Protein backbone atom coordinates (compact mmCIF):
# COMPACT_ATOMS: atom_id res chain seq x y z
CA UNK A 1 0.00 0.00 0.00
CA UNK A 2 1.55 3.30 -1.07
CA UNK A 3 2.03 6.25 1.30
CA UNK A 4 -0.09 9.32 0.47
CA UNK A 5 1.85 12.19 -1.10
CA UNK A 6 1.01 14.52 1.79
CA UNK A 7 2.59 12.13 4.33
CA UNK A 8 5.71 11.74 2.14
CA UNK A 9 6.12 15.53 2.01
CA UNK A 10 5.75 15.83 5.80
CA UNK A 11 8.33 13.05 6.34
CA UNK A 12 10.84 14.64 3.97
CA UNK A 13 10.31 18.05 5.51
CA UNK A 14 10.84 16.76 9.06
CA UNK A 15 13.97 14.85 8.02
CA UNK A 16 15.34 17.91 6.26
CA UNK A 17 14.70 20.10 9.30
CA UNK A 18 16.45 17.62 11.59
CA UNK A 19 19.45 17.54 9.25
CA UNK A 20 19.64 21.34 9.20
CA UNK A 21 19.36 21.45 12.98
CA UNK A 22 22.13 18.90 13.43
CA UNK A 23 24.43 20.71 11.00
CA UNK A 24 23.82 24.02 12.76
CA UNK A 25 24.58 22.44 16.13
CA UNK A 26 27.84 20.99 14.78
CA UNK A 27 28.76 24.44 13.46
CA UNK A 28 28.18 26.12 16.83
CA UNK A 29 29.96 23.25 18.60
CA UNK A 30 33.25 24.32 17.00
CA UNK A 31 32.88 27.77 18.58
CA UNK A 32 31.96 26.30 21.94
CA UNK A 33 35.14 24.21 21.90
CA UNK A 34 37.22 27.19 20.75
CA UNK A 35 35.83 29.19 23.65
CA UNK A 36 36.73 26.39 26.05
CA UNK A 37 40.33 26.45 24.76
CA UNK A 38 40.63 30.19 25.52
CA UNK A 39 38.92 29.75 28.89
CA UNK A 40 41.43 27.04 29.81
CA UNK A 41 44.35 29.32 28.94
CA UNK A 42 42.91 32.11 31.07
CA UNK A 43 42.21 29.71 33.93
CA UNK A 44 45.83 28.51 33.86
CA UNK A 45 47.16 32.09 33.95
CA UNK A 46 44.74 32.96 36.74
CA UNK A 47 45.80 29.98 38.86
CA UNK A 48 49.49 30.62 38.21
CA UNK A 49 49.17 34.23 39.35
CA UNK A 50 47.28 33.07 42.43
CA UNK A 51 49.80 30.36 43.35
CA UNK A 52 53.11 31.90 42.28
CA UNK A 53 52.67 35.66 42.51
CA UNK A 54 51.41 37.94 45.21
CA UNK A 55 48.95 39.51 42.79
CA UNK A 56 46.19 38.37 40.43
CA UNK A 57 45.29 40.74 37.58
CA UNK A 58 42.06 38.89 36.66
CA UNK A 59 38.97 40.01 38.57
CA UNK A 60 36.19 38.33 36.59
CA UNK A 61 35.67 36.24 33.44
CA UNK A 62 32.42 35.75 31.53
CA UNK A 63 31.78 34.02 28.21
CA UNK A 64 29.06 33.10 25.75
CA UNK A 65 28.38 31.56 22.34
CA UNK A 66 25.77 33.41 20.30
CA UNK A 67 22.36 31.79 20.35
CA UNK A 68 21.01 30.51 17.02
CA UNK A 69 18.40 33.29 16.98
CA UNK A 70 21.00 35.99 17.63
CA UNK A 71 23.30 34.58 14.95
CA UNK A 72 20.52 34.37 12.36
CA UNK A 73 19.50 37.97 13.13
CA UNK A 74 23.06 39.17 12.59
CA UNK A 75 23.38 37.20 9.33
CA UNK A 76 20.21 38.83 8.03
CA UNK A 77 21.12 42.33 9.28
CA UNK A 78 24.53 42.24 7.59
CA UNK A 79 23.27 40.62 4.40
CA UNK A 80 25.59 37.62 4.69
CA UNK A 81 24.99 34.58 2.52
CA UNK A 82 23.38 31.92 4.76
CA UNK A 83 26.06 29.28 4.26
CA UNK A 84 28.57 28.23 6.88
CA UNK A 85 31.68 29.26 4.94
CA UNK A 86 30.37 32.82 4.54
CA UNK A 87 29.40 33.03 8.19
CA UNK A 88 32.82 31.73 9.29
CA UNK A 89 34.57 34.31 7.13
CA UNK A 90 32.50 37.35 8.05
CA UNK A 91 31.32 36.91 11.64
CA UNK A 92 34.12 36.67 14.18
CA UNK A 93 32.24 37.19 17.45
CA UNK A 94 30.16 34.01 17.52
CA UNK A 95 32.24 32.97 20.54
CA UNK A 96 33.10 35.72 22.97
CA UNK A 97 34.78 36.10 26.33
CA UNK A 98 35.19 39.15 28.56
CA UNK A 99 38.06 39.50 31.01
CA UNK A 100 37.67 42.14 33.70
CA UNK A 101 40.91 43.37 35.22
CA UNK A 102 41.79 45.58 38.16
CA UNK A 103 43.93 48.09 36.27
CA UNK A 104 44.62 49.27 32.73
CA UNK A 105 48.16 47.87 32.92
CA UNK A 106 46.67 44.43 33.59
CA UNK A 107 44.61 44.62 30.40
CA UNK A 108 47.68 44.96 28.22
CA UNK A 109 49.65 42.49 30.30
CA UNK A 110 47.03 39.75 29.85
CA UNK A 111 46.66 40.48 26.15
CA UNK A 112 50.42 40.09 25.73
CA UNK A 113 50.49 36.84 27.71
CA UNK A 114 47.68 35.31 25.67
CA UNK A 115 48.80 36.51 22.25
CA UNK A 116 52.37 35.30 22.85
CA UNK A 117 51.27 31.66 23.13
CA UNK A 118 52.42 29.56 20.18
CA UNK A 119 49.00 28.24 19.16
CA UNK A 120 47.26 31.63 19.26
CA UNK A 121 46.94 33.74 16.12
CA UNK A 122 45.95 37.40 16.52
CA UNK A 123 43.55 38.19 13.69
CA UNK A 124 42.46 41.66 14.73
CA UNK A 125 42.95 44.18 17.54
CA UNK A 126 40.84 47.26 18.27
CA UNK A 127 42.21 49.34 21.13
CA UNK A 128 39.33 51.47 22.41
CA UNK A 129 41.35 52.24 25.53
CA UNK A 130 44.02 54.18 23.68
CA UNK A 131 41.36 55.57 21.31
CA UNK A 132 37.94 55.52 22.99
CA UNK A 133 34.72 55.59 20.99
CA UNK A 134 32.94 58.92 20.73
CA UNK A 135 30.47 58.05 23.48
CA UNK A 136 33.30 57.26 25.90
CA UNK A 137 33.34 53.47 25.52
CA UNK A 138 36.67 51.89 26.46
CA UNK A 139 37.83 48.32 26.03
CA UNK A 140 40.51 46.32 24.26
CA UNK A 141 38.97 44.00 21.66
CA UNK A 142 40.96 41.18 20.09
CA UNK A 143 40.00 38.37 17.73
CA UNK A 144 42.19 35.44 18.75
CA UNK A 145 42.20 32.32 16.61
CA UNK A 146 42.78 29.02 18.39
CA UNK A 147 43.03 25.49 16.93
CA UNK A 148 40.43 22.90 17.89
CA UNK A 149 41.15 19.25 17.11
CA UNK A 150 38.05 17.26 16.22
CA UNK A 151 37.70 13.69 15.00
CA UNK A 152 37.48 15.15 11.48
CA UNK A 153 40.69 17.16 11.89
CA UNK A 154 41.88 20.61 12.94
CA UNK A 155 39.57 23.63 12.87
CA UNK A 156 40.86 27.15 13.54
CA UNK A 157 38.22 28.99 15.54
CA UNK A 158 38.06 32.77 16.09
CA UNK A 159 37.12 33.97 19.57
CA UNK A 160 36.45 37.60 20.41
CA UNK A 161 38.19 38.54 23.65
CA UNK A 162 37.32 41.79 25.39
CA UNK A 163 39.61 43.15 28.10
CA UNK A 164 38.27 45.83 30.47
CA UNK A 165 38.89 47.31 33.87
CA UNK A 166 36.20 47.14 36.55
CA UNK A 167 35.34 50.81 35.95
CA UNK A 168 35.09 50.30 32.17
CA UNK A 169 32.86 47.26 32.64
CA UNK A 170 30.54 49.08 35.05
CA UNK A 171 30.18 51.97 32.60
CA UNK A 172 29.56 49.64 29.63
CA UNK A 173 26.89 47.75 31.57
CA UNK A 174 25.06 50.99 32.39
CA UNK A 175 25.37 52.22 28.80
CA UNK A 176 23.90 48.96 27.49
CA UNK A 177 20.90 49.21 29.82
CA UNK A 178 20.22 52.81 28.79
CA UNK A 179 20.45 52.03 25.07
CA UNK A 180 18.16 49.05 25.56
CA UNK A 181 15.58 51.08 27.51
CA UNK A 182 15.45 53.81 24.87
CA UNK A 183 15.74 51.39 21.90
CA UNK A 184 18.99 53.13 20.90
CA UNK A 185 17.24 56.53 20.66
CA UNK A 186 18.92 57.98 23.74
CA UNK A 187 18.15 61.63 24.60
CA UNK A 188 21.06 64.03 24.14
CA UNK A 189 21.20 64.98 27.82
CA UNK A 190 21.69 61.31 28.78
CA UNK A 191 24.38 60.91 26.14
CA UNK A 192 26.26 63.87 27.64
CA UNK A 193 25.94 62.39 31.12
CA UNK A 194 27.19 59.03 29.85
CA UNK A 195 30.24 60.72 28.32
CA UNK A 196 30.90 62.56 31.59
CA UNK A 197 30.60 59.26 33.46
CA UNK A 198 33.10 57.65 31.04
CA UNK A 199 35.57 60.47 31.72
CA UNK A 200 35.06 60.01 35.47
CA UNK A 201 35.63 56.24 35.13
CA UNK A 202 38.87 56.89 33.23
CA UNK A 203 40.04 59.27 35.95
CA UNK A 204 39.17 56.67 38.61
CA UNK A 205 41.23 54.07 36.72
CA UNK A 206 44.19 56.45 36.60
CA UNK A 207 43.94 57.31 40.30
CA UNK A 208 43.61 53.68 41.38
CA UNK A 209 46.61 52.73 39.26
CA UNK A 210 48.73 55.45 40.86
CA UNK A 211 47.60 54.35 44.34
CA UNK A 212 48.33 50.70 43.56
CA UNK A 213 51.81 51.56 42.31
CA UNK A 214 52.54 53.60 45.43
CA UNK A 215 51.59 50.64 47.61
CA UNK A 216 53.38 47.92 45.63
CA UNK A 217 56.12 49.92 43.95
CA UNK A 218 56.11 51.41 40.46
CA UNK A 219 57.56 48.30 38.83
CA UNK A 220 55.11 45.85 40.37
CA UNK A 221 52.46 46.04 37.67
CA UNK A 222 54.43 47.32 34.72
CA UNK A 223 53.24 45.37 31.66
CA UNK A 224 54.72 44.64 28.33
CA UNK A 225 53.04 46.97 25.86
CA UNK A 226 50.61 46.32 23.05
CA UNK A 227 52.26 46.60 19.66
Tab-separated table of N, CA, C and O in Angstrom, residues 23-133:
chain	number	residue	atom	x	y	z
A	23	UNK	N	23.282	20.039	11.618
A	23	UNK	CA	24.430	20.707	10.999
A	23	UNK	C	24.716	22.030	11.697
A	23	UNK	O	25.878	22.390	11.917
A	24	UNK	N	23.661	22.754	12.057
A	24	UNK	CA	23.825	24.022	12.759
A	24	UNK	C	24.451	23.800	14.135
A	24	UNK	O	25.327	24.546	14.579
A	25	UNK	N	24.019	22.747	14.820
A	25	UNK	CA	24.580	22.439	16.128
A	25	UNK	C	26.058	22.077	16.030
A	25	UNK	O	26.861	22.469	16.880
A	26	UNK	N	26.421	21.332	14.981
A	26	UNK	CA	27.839	20.986	14.781
A	26	UNK	C	28.658	22.244	14.522
A	26	UNK	O	29.794	22.374	14.993
A	27	UNK	N	28.076	23.173	13.757
A	27	UNK	CA	28.759	24.436	13.457
A	27	UNK	C	29.027	25.215	14.744
A	27	UNK	O	30.151	25.663	14.990
A	28	UNK	N	28.012	25.380	15.588
A	28	UNK	CA	28.183	26.124	16.835
A	28	UNK	C	29.074	25.375	17.823
A	28	UNK	O	29.740	26.003	18.649
A	29	UNK	N	29.120	24.053	17.716
A	29	UNK	CA	29.963	23.254	18.596
A	29	UNK	C	31.436	23.637	18.447
A	29	UNK	O	32.174	23.695	19.429
A	30	UNK	N	31.861	23.918	17.223
A	30	UNK	CA	33.249	24.323	17.002
A	30	UNK	C	33.582	25.566	17.817
A	30	UNK	O	34.653	25.669	18.433
A	31	UNK	N	32.647	26.520	17.845
A	31	UNK	CA	32.882	27.767	18.577
A	31	UNK	C	32.842	27.535	20.084
A	31	UNK	O	33.589	28.172	20.837
A	32	UNK	N	31.997	26.620	20.513
A	32	UNK	CA	31.959	26.296	21.935
A	32	UNK	C	33.280	25.686	22.385
A	32	UNK	O	33.811	26.034	23.442
A	33	UNK	N	33.851	24.816	21.556
A	33	UNK	CA	35.136	24.205	21.896
A	33	UNK	C	36.270	25.234	21.829
A	33	UNK	O	37.189	25.215	22.643
A	34	UNK	N	36.216	26.129	20.833
A	34	UNK	CA	37.221	27.191	20.746
A	34	UNK	C	37.196	28.076	21.977
A	34	UNK	O	38.243	28.466	22.521
A	35	UNK	N	35.986	28.389	22.444
A	35	UNK	CA	35.834	29.191	23.653
A	35	UNK	C	36.415	28.466	24.858
A	35	UNK	O	37.093	29.071	25.705
A	36	UNK	N	36.186	27.167	24.932
A	36	UNK	CA	36.731	26.386	26.046
A	36	UNK	C	38.259	26.407	26.049
A	36	UNK	O	38.890	26.434	27.116
A	37	UNK	N	38.864	26.392	24.857
A	37	UNK	CA	40.326	26.454	24.765
A	37	UNK	C	40.851	27.768	25.355
A	37	UNK	O	41.823	27.781	26.121
A	38	UNK	N	40.206	28.886	24.998
A	38	UNK	CA	40.634	30.186	25.520
A	38	UNK	C	40.376	30.257	27.025
A	38	UNK	O	41.212	30.755	27.792
A	39	UNK	N	39.234	29.748	27.457
A	39	UNK	CA	38.920	29.753	28.890
A	39	UNK	C	39.957	28.964	29.684
A	39	UNK	O	40.341	29.367	30.795
A	40	UNK	N	40.413	27.846	29.121
A	40	UNK	CA	41.430	27.044	29.806
A	40	UNK	C	42.731	27.821	29.948
A	40	UNK	O	43.373	27.804	31.010
A	41	UNK	N	43.124	28.523	28.890
A	41	UNK	CA	44.353	29.320	28.944
A	41	UNK	C	44.248	30.415	30.007
A	41	UNK	O	45.201	30.658	30.759
A	42	UNK	N	43.102	31.060	30.082
A	42	UNK	CA	42.910	32.113	31.073
A	42	UNK	C	42.911	31.519	32.480
A	42	UNK	O	43.495	32.083	33.414
A	43	UNK	N	42.259	30.369	32.628
A	43	UNK	CA	42.213	29.710	33.930
A	43	UNK	C	43.616	29.339	34.415
A	43	UNK	O	43.936	29.490	35.607
A	44	UNK	N	44.454	28.872	33.503
A	44	UNK	CA	45.831	28.512	33.861
A	44	UNK	C	46.600	29.750	34.325
A	44	UNK	O	47.298	29.728	35.352
A	45	UNK	N	46.474	30.847	33.563
A	45	UNK	CA	47.156	32.090	33.947
A	45	UNK	C	46.652	32.575	35.309
A	45	UNK	O	47.434	32.996	36.165
A	46	UNK	N	45.341	32.495	35.487
A	46	UNK	CA	44.744	32.961	36.743
A	46	UNK	C	45.269	32.164	37.925
A	46	UNK	O	45.624	32.723	38.970
A	47	UNK	N	45.316	30.830	37.760
A	47	UNK	CA	45.796	29.982	38.860
A	47	UNK	C	47.273	30.183	39.110
A	47	UNK	O	47.722	30.188	40.268
A	48	UNK	N	48.050	30.381	38.029
A	48	UNK	CA	49.486	30.621	38.212
A	48	UNK	C	49.729	31.903	38.994
A	48	UNK	O	50.551	31.935	39.924
A	49	UNK	N	49.019	32.970	38.617
A	49	UNK	CA	49.173	34.228	39.353
A	49	UNK	C	48.786	34.043	40.819
A	49	UNK	O	49.438	34.586	41.712
A	50	UNK	N	47.737	33.283	41.056
A	50	UNK	CA	47.277	33.068	42.431
A	50	UNK	C	48.299	32.276	43.243
A	50	UNK	O	48.564	32.595	44.413
A	51	UNK	N	48.893	31.245	42.625
A	51	UNK	CA	49.799	30.356	43.347
A	51	UNK	C	51.217	30.906	43.449
A	51	UNK	O	51.877	30.735	44.482
A	52	UNK	N	51.692	31.561	42.376
A	52	UNK	CA	53.109	31.902	42.282
A	52	UNK	C	53.425	33.378	42.493
A	52	UNK	O	54.563	33.740	42.747
A	53	UNK	N	52.433	34.220	42.375
A	53	UNK	CA	52.674	35.659	42.509
A	53	UNK	C	51.765	36.225	43.593
A	53	UNK	O	50.697	35.698	43.877
A	54	UNK	N	52.197	37.294	44.145
A	54	UNK	CA	51.412	37.935	45.206
A	54	UNK	C	50.440	38.946	44.598
A	54	UNK	O	50.235	40.030	45.127
A	55	UNK	N	49.862	38.574	43.465
A	55	UNK	CA	48.953	39.508	42.785
A	55	UNK	C	48.252	38.758	41.655
A	55	UNK	O	48.867	37.979	40.940
A	56	UNK	N	46.944	38.987	41.519
A	56	UNK	CA	46.189	38.368	40.434
A	56	UNK	C	45.490	39.461	39.634
A	56	UNK	O	44.617	40.152	40.162
A	57	UNK	N	45.854	39.644	38.366
A	57	UNK	CA	45.285	40.742	37.578
A	57	UNK	C	43.860	40.484	37.094
A	57	UNK	O	43.214	41.394	36.590
A	58	UNK	N	43.368	39.244	37.208
A	58	UNK	CA	42.056	38.891	36.662
A	58	UNK	C	41.003	38.968	37.761
A	58	UNK	O	41.047	38.229	38.745
A	59	UNK	N	40.049	39.856	37.597
A	59	UNK	CA	38.971	40.008	38.569
A	59	UNK	C	37.776	39.113	38.245
A	59	UNK	O	37.180	38.522	39.127
A	60	UNK	N	37.412	39.052	36.963
A	60	UNK	CA	36.195	38.329	36.589
A	60	UNK	C	36.291	37.905	35.132
A	60	UNK	O	36.882	38.615	34.309
A	61	UNK	N	35.705	36.742	34.810
A	61	UNK	CA	35.670	36.237	33.437
A	61	UNK	C	34.245	35.783	33.124
A	61	UNK	O	33.629	35.071	33.917
A	62	UNK	N	33.723	36.210	31.981
A	62	UNK	CA	32.416	35.747	31.526
A	62	UNK	C	32.507	35.404	30.046
A	62	UNK	O	33.325	35.981	29.320
A	63	UNK	N	31.678	34.465	29.601
A	63	UNK	CA	31.779	34.024	28.212
A	63	UNK	C	30.411	33.616	27.696
A	63	UNK	O	29.488	33.369	28.473
A	64	UNK	N	30.302	33.544	26.367
A	64	UNK	CA	29.059	33.097	25.746
A	64	UNK	C	29.315	32.722	24.291
A	64	UNK	O	30.250	33.204	23.665
A	65	UNK	N	28.466	31.828	23.776
A	65	UNK	CA	28.382	31.558	22.343
A	65	UNK	C	27.034	32.108	21.891
A	65	UNK	O	26.026	31.897	22.563
A	66	UNK	N	27.020	32.828	20.778
A	66	UNK	CA	25.773	33.413	20.304
A	66	UNK	C	24.693	32.346	20.164
A	66	UNK	O	24.962	31.236	19.706
A	67	UNK	N	23.485	32.705	20.534
A	67	UNK	CA	22.356	31.792	20.347
A	67	UNK	C	22.033	31.700	18.858
A	67	UNK	O	22.360	32.606	18.085
A	68	UNK	N	21.402	30.615	18.434
A	68	UNK	CA	21.010	30.507	17.020
A	68	UNK	C	20.180	31.695	16.552
A	68	UNK	O	20.406	32.220	15.452
A	69	UNK	N	19.240	32.157	17.375
A	69	UNK	CA	18.397	33.289	16.977
A	69	UNK	C	19.227	34.553	16.794
A	69	UNK	O	19.033	35.308	15.836
A	70	UNK	N	20.150	34.800	17.721
A	70	UNK	CA	21.000	35.989	17.634
A	70	UNK	C	21.903	35.925	16.406
A	70	UNK	O	22.111	36.929	15.717
A	71	UNK	N	22.422	34.733	16.117
A	71	UNK	CA	23.296	34.582	14.953
A	71	UNK	C	22.526	34.783	13.652
A	71	UNK	O	22.993	35.480	12.740
A	72	UNK	N	21.338	34.207	13.569
A	72	UNK	CA	20.521	34.371	12.364
A	72	UNK	C	20.167	35.839	12.153
A	72	UNK	O	20.210	36.353	11.028
A	73	UNK	N	19.828	36.544	13.243
A	73	UNK	CA	19.496	37.966	13.134
A	73	UNK	C	20.674	38.769	12.597
A	73	UNK	O	20.505	39.656	11.751
A	74	UNK	N	21.879	38.444	13.050
A	74	UNK	CA	23.061	39.171	12.587
A	74	UNK	C	23.363	38.845	11.131
A	74	UNK	O	23.761	39.723	10.359
A	75	UNK	N	23.184	37.599	10.733
A	75	UNK	CA	23.384	37.202	9.333
A	75	UNK	C	22.448	37.989	8.426
A	75	UNK	O	22.857	38.527	7.390
A	76	UNK	N	21.193	38.103	8.835
A	76	UNK	CA	20.214	38.834	8.030
A	76	UNK	C	20.516	40.325	8.022
A	76	UNK	O	20.445	40.979	6.974
A	77	UNK	N	20.861	40.887	9.172
A	77	UNK	CA	21.121	42.326	9.277
A	77	UNK	C	22.313	42.746	8.424
A	77	UNK	O	22.309	43.825	7.828
A	78	UNK	N	23.336	41.897	8.351
A	78	UNK	CA	24.532	42.237	7.588
A	78	UNK	C	24.498	41.733	6.153
A	78	UNK	O	25.441	41.947	5.402
A	79	UNK	N	23.404	41.084	5.776
A	79	UNK	CA	23.267	40.617	4.396
A	79	UNK	C	24.281	39.564	4.002
A	79	UNK	O	24.759	39.535	2.866
A	80	UNK	N	24.605	38.670	4.937
A	80	UNK	CA	25.593	37.622	4.685
A	80	UNK	C	24.901	36.405	4.083
A	80	UNK	O	23.795	36.036	4.497
A	81	UNK	N	25.546	35.798	3.104
A	81	UNK	CA	24.987	34.576	2.519
A	81	UNK	C	24.816	33.526	3.613
A	81	UNK	O	25.736	33.291	4.404
A	82	UNK	N	23.657	32.868	3.666
A	82	UNK	CA	23.379	31.919	4.756
A	82	UNK	C	24.022	30.556	4.551
A	82	UNK	O	23.350	29.521	4.593
A	83	UNK	N	25.331	30.552	4.307
A	83	UNK	CA	26.063	29.284	4.264
A	83	UNK	C	27.202	29.375	5.271
A	83	UNK	O	27.691	30.456	5.590
A	84	UNK	N	27.632	28.236	5.771
A	84	UNK	CA	28.570	28.227	6.882
A	84	UNK	C	29.925	28.845	6.538
A	84	UNK	O	30.541	29.497	7.380
A	85	UNK	N	30.397	28.671	5.319
A	85	UNK	CA	31.680	29.260	4.940
A	85	UNK	C	31.622	30.781	4.994
A	85	UNK	O	32.566	31.436	5.464
A	86	UNK	N	30.522	31.363	4.512
A	86	UNK	CA	30.371	32.818	4.542
A	86	UNK	C	30.276	33.331	5.965
A	86	UNK	O	30.870	34.358	6.326
A	87	UNK	N	29.542	32.613	6.797
A	87	UNK	CA	29.397	33.026	8.193
A	87	UNK	C	30.740	32.942	8.912
A	87	UNK	O	31.117	33.847	9.659
A	88	UNK	N	31.488	31.874	8.674
A	88	UNK	CA	32.815	31.733	9.294
A	88	UNK	C	33.727	32.893	8.909
A	88	UNK	O	34.480	33.415	9.737
A	89	UNK	N	33.666	33.281	7.637
A	89	UNK	CA	34.569	34.306	7.134
A	89	UNK	C	34.212	35.706	7.618
A	89	UNK	O	35.099	36.535	7.840
A	90	UNK	N	32.927	35.973	7.837
A	90	UNK	CA	32.495	37.351	8.048
A	90	UNK	C	32.001	37.665	9.459
A	90	UNK	O	31.857	38.833	9.809
A	91	UNK	N	31.750	36.661	10.263
A	91	UNK	CA	31.325	36.908	11.641
A	91	UNK	C	32.353	36.292	12.582
A	91	UNK	O	32.535	35.077	12.602
A	92	UNK	N	33.006	37.144	13.346
A	92	UNK	CA	34.119	36.674	14.183
A	92	UNK	C	33.812	36.740	15.673
A	92	UNK	O	34.688	36.473	16.497
A	93	UNK	N	32.580	37.102	16.026
A	93	UNK	CA	32.243	37.193	17.451
A	93	UNK	C	31.177	36.178	17.860
A	93	UNK	O	30.428	36.409	18.805
A	94	UNK	N	31.121	35.057	17.137
A	94	UNK	CA	30.161	34.007	17.518
A	94	UNK	C	30.488	33.495	18.914
A	94	UNK	O	29.604	33.273	19.735
A	95	UNK	N	31.770	33.308	19.189
A	95	UNK	CA	32.239	32.968	20.538
A	95	UNK	C	32.904	34.200	21.126
A	95	UNK	O	33.714	34.853	20.465
A	96	UNK	N	32.535	34.526	22.350
A	96	UNK	CA	33.099	35.721	22.967
A	96	UNK	C	33.378	35.514	24.444
A	96	UNK	O	32.667	34.773	25.136
A	97	UNK	N	34.420	36.179	24.907
A	97	UNK	CA	34.778	36.102	26.325
A	97	UNK	C	35.217	37.481	26.780
A	97	UNK	O	35.859	38.220	26.029
A	98	UNK	N	34.825	37.845	27.998
A	98	UNK	CA	35.187	39.149	28.559
A	98	UNK	C	36.009	38.937	29.806
A	98	UNK	O	35.612	38.186	30.707
A	99	UNK	N	37.162	39.600	29.862
A	99	UNK	CA	38.061	39.505	31.011
A	99	UNK	C	38.091	40.872	31.689
A	99	UNK	O	38.475	41.864	31.074
A	100	UNK	N	37.665	40.898	32.946
A	100	UNK	CA	37.670	42.144	33.702
A	100	UNK	C	38.892	42.163	34.610
A	100	UNK	O	39.118	41.216	35.374
A	101	UNK	N	39.652	43.238	34.495
A	101	UNK	CA	40.911	43.368	35.225
A	101	UNK	C	40.809	44.490	36.255
A	101	UNK	O	39.898	45.322	36.211
A	102	UNK	N	41.779	44.534	37.145
A	102	UNK	CA	41.792	45.579	38.159
A	102	UNK	C	42.248	46.903	37.576
A	102	UNK	O	41.657	47.951	37.857
A	103	UNK	N	43.301	46.860	36.740
A	103	UNK	CA	43.926	48.088	36.271
A	103	UNK	C	44.186	48.018	34.766
A	103	UNK	O	44.244	46.934	34.192
A	104	UNK	N	44.368	49.195	34.170
A	104	UNK	CA	44.616	49.273	32.727
A	104	UNK	C	45.878	48.497	32.361
A	104	UNK	O	45.925	47.796	31.342
A	105	UNK	N	46.929	48.609	33.192
A	105	UNK	CA	48.158	47.869	32.918
A	105	UNK	C	47.903	46.375	32.787
A	105	UNK	O	48.519	45.683	31.973
A	106	UNK	N	46.981	45.864	33.615
A	106	UNK	CA	46.671	44.434	33.594
A	106	UNK	C	46.030	44.016	32.271
A	106	UNK	O	46.221	42.887	31.810
A	107	UNK	N	45.238	44.907	31.685
A	107	UNK	CA	44.606	44.620	30.397
A	107	UNK	C	45.662	44.291	29.352
A	107	UNK	O	45.605	43.251	28.680
A	108	UNK	N	46.641	45.170	29.222
A	108	UNK	CA	47.682	44.957	28.217
A	108	UNK	C	48.585	43.769	28.577
A	108	UNK	O	49.044	43.035	27.701
A	109	UNK	N	48.809	43.607	29.865
A	109	UNK	CA	49.649	42.485	30.305
A	109	UNK	C	49.016	41.146	29.924
A	109	UNK	O	49.671	40.250	29.389
A	110	UNK	N	47.717	41.005	30.170
A	110	UNK	CA	47.035	39.748	29.849
A	110	UNK	C	46.930	39.535	28.345
A	110	UNK	O	47.061	38.402	27.861
A	111	UNK	N	46.682	40.618	27.608
A	111	UNK	CA	46.660	40.478	26.153
A	111	UNK	C	48.007	39.958	25.649
A	111	UNK	O	48.068	39.048	24.810
A	112	UNK	N	49.088	40.526	26.156
A	112	UNK	CA	50.421	40.089	25.729
A	112	UNK	C	50.677	38.629	26.090
A	112	UNK	O	51.233	37.871	25.291
A	113	UNK	N	50.261	38.219	27.282
A	113	UNK	CA	50.490	36.842	27.710
A	113	UNK	C	49.705	35.850	26.850
A	113	UNK	O	50.213	34.777	26.498
A	114	UNK	N	48.476	36.191	26.514
A	114	UNK	CA	47.678	35.309	25.669
A	114	UNK	C	48.189	35.275	24.237
A	114	UNK	O	48.357	34.205	23.645
A	115	UNK	N	48.427	36.444	23.666
A	115	UNK	CA	48.800	36.511	22.249
A	115	UNK	C	50.190	35.948	21.988
A	115	UNK	O	50.518	35.590	20.854
A	116	UNK	N	51.020	35.843	23.025
A	116	UNK	CA	52.367	35.299	22.855
A	116	UNK	C	52.394	33.777	22.798
A	116	UNK	O	53.416	33.183	22.433
A	117	UNK	N	51.282	33.119	23.131
A	117	UNK	CA	51.267	31.661	23.128
A	117	UNK	C	51.321	31.129	21.695
A	117	UNK	O	50.696	31.677	20.785
A	118	UNK	N	52.079	30.041	21.521
A	118	UNK	CA	52.418	29.555	20.179
A	118	UNK	C	51.213	29.187	19.327
A	118	UNK	O	51.248	29.315	18.103
A	119	UNK	N	50.142	28.709	19.952
A	119	UNK	CA	49.004	28.241	19.159
A	119	UNK	C	47.921	29.305	18.973
A	119	UNK	O	46.847	29.024	18.447
A	120	UNK	N	48.212	30.525	19.414
A	120	UNK	CA	47.264	31.632	19.257
A	120	UNK	C	47.680	32.501	18.074
A	120	UNK	O	48.838	32.883	17.949
A	121	UNK	N	46.712	32.804	17.218
A	121	UNK	CA	46.938	33.741	16.120
A	121	UNK	C	46.069	34.977	16.346
A	121	UNK	O	44.858	34.861	16.555
A	122	UNK	N	46.686	36.152	16.348
A	122	UNK	CA	45.947	37.400	16.522
A	122	UNK	C	45.445	37.850	15.150
A	122	UNK	O	46.224	38.214	14.279
A	123	UNK	N	44.133	37.805	14.966
A	123	UNK	CA	43.549	38.194	13.687
A	123	UNK	C	43.234	39.674	13.618
A	123	UNK	O	43.293	40.287	12.545
A	124	UNK	N	42.889	40.256	14.744
A	124	UNK	CA	42.460	41.661	14.732
A	124	UNK	C	42.540	42.221	16.141
A	124	UNK	O	42.278	41.517	17.110
A	125	UNK	N	42.929	43.487	16.252
A	125	UNK	CA	42.947	44.179	17.539
A	125	UNK	C	42.340	45.564	17.356
A	125	UNK	O	42.692	46.285	16.427
A	126	UNK	N	41.405	45.911	18.238
A	126	UNK	CA	40.837	47.258	18.272
A	126	UNK	C	41.018	47.791	19.692
A	126	UNK	O	40.402	47.296	20.626
A	127	UNK	N	41.872	48.805	19.819
A	127	UNK	CA	42.211	49.336	21.131
A	127	UNK	C	41.367	50.583	21.416
A	127	UNK	O	41.762	51.704	21.098
A	128	UNK	N	40.206	50.356	22.053
A	128	UNK	CA	39.334	51.465	22.413
A	128	UNK	C	39.716	52.069	23.761
A	128	UNK	O	39.011	52.953	24.254
A	129	UNK	N	40.829	51.600	24.333
A	129	UNK	CA	41.355	52.243	25.533
A	129	UNK	C	42.259	53.401	25.120
A	129	UNK	O	42.105	54.524	25.599
A	130	UNK	N	43.162	53.115	24.197
A	130	UNK	CA	44.023	54.179	23.676
A	130	UNK	C	43.220	55.192	22.868
A	130	UNK	O	43.489	56.395	22.907
A	131	UNK	N	42.222	54.701	22.123
A	131	UNK	CA	41.365	55.570	21.310
A	131	UNK	C	39.914	55.225	21.599
A	131	UNK	O	39.315	54.389	20.917
A	132	UNK	N	39.321	55.857	22.618
A	132	UNK	CA	37.943	55.525	22.992
A	132	UNK	C	36.949	55.891	21.884
A	132	UNK	O	37.208	56.761	21.048
A	133	UNK	N	35.795	55.222	21.893
A	133	UNK	CA	34.718	55.586	20.985
A	133	UNK	C	34.173	56.960	21.385
A	133	UNK	O	34.408	57.448	22.499
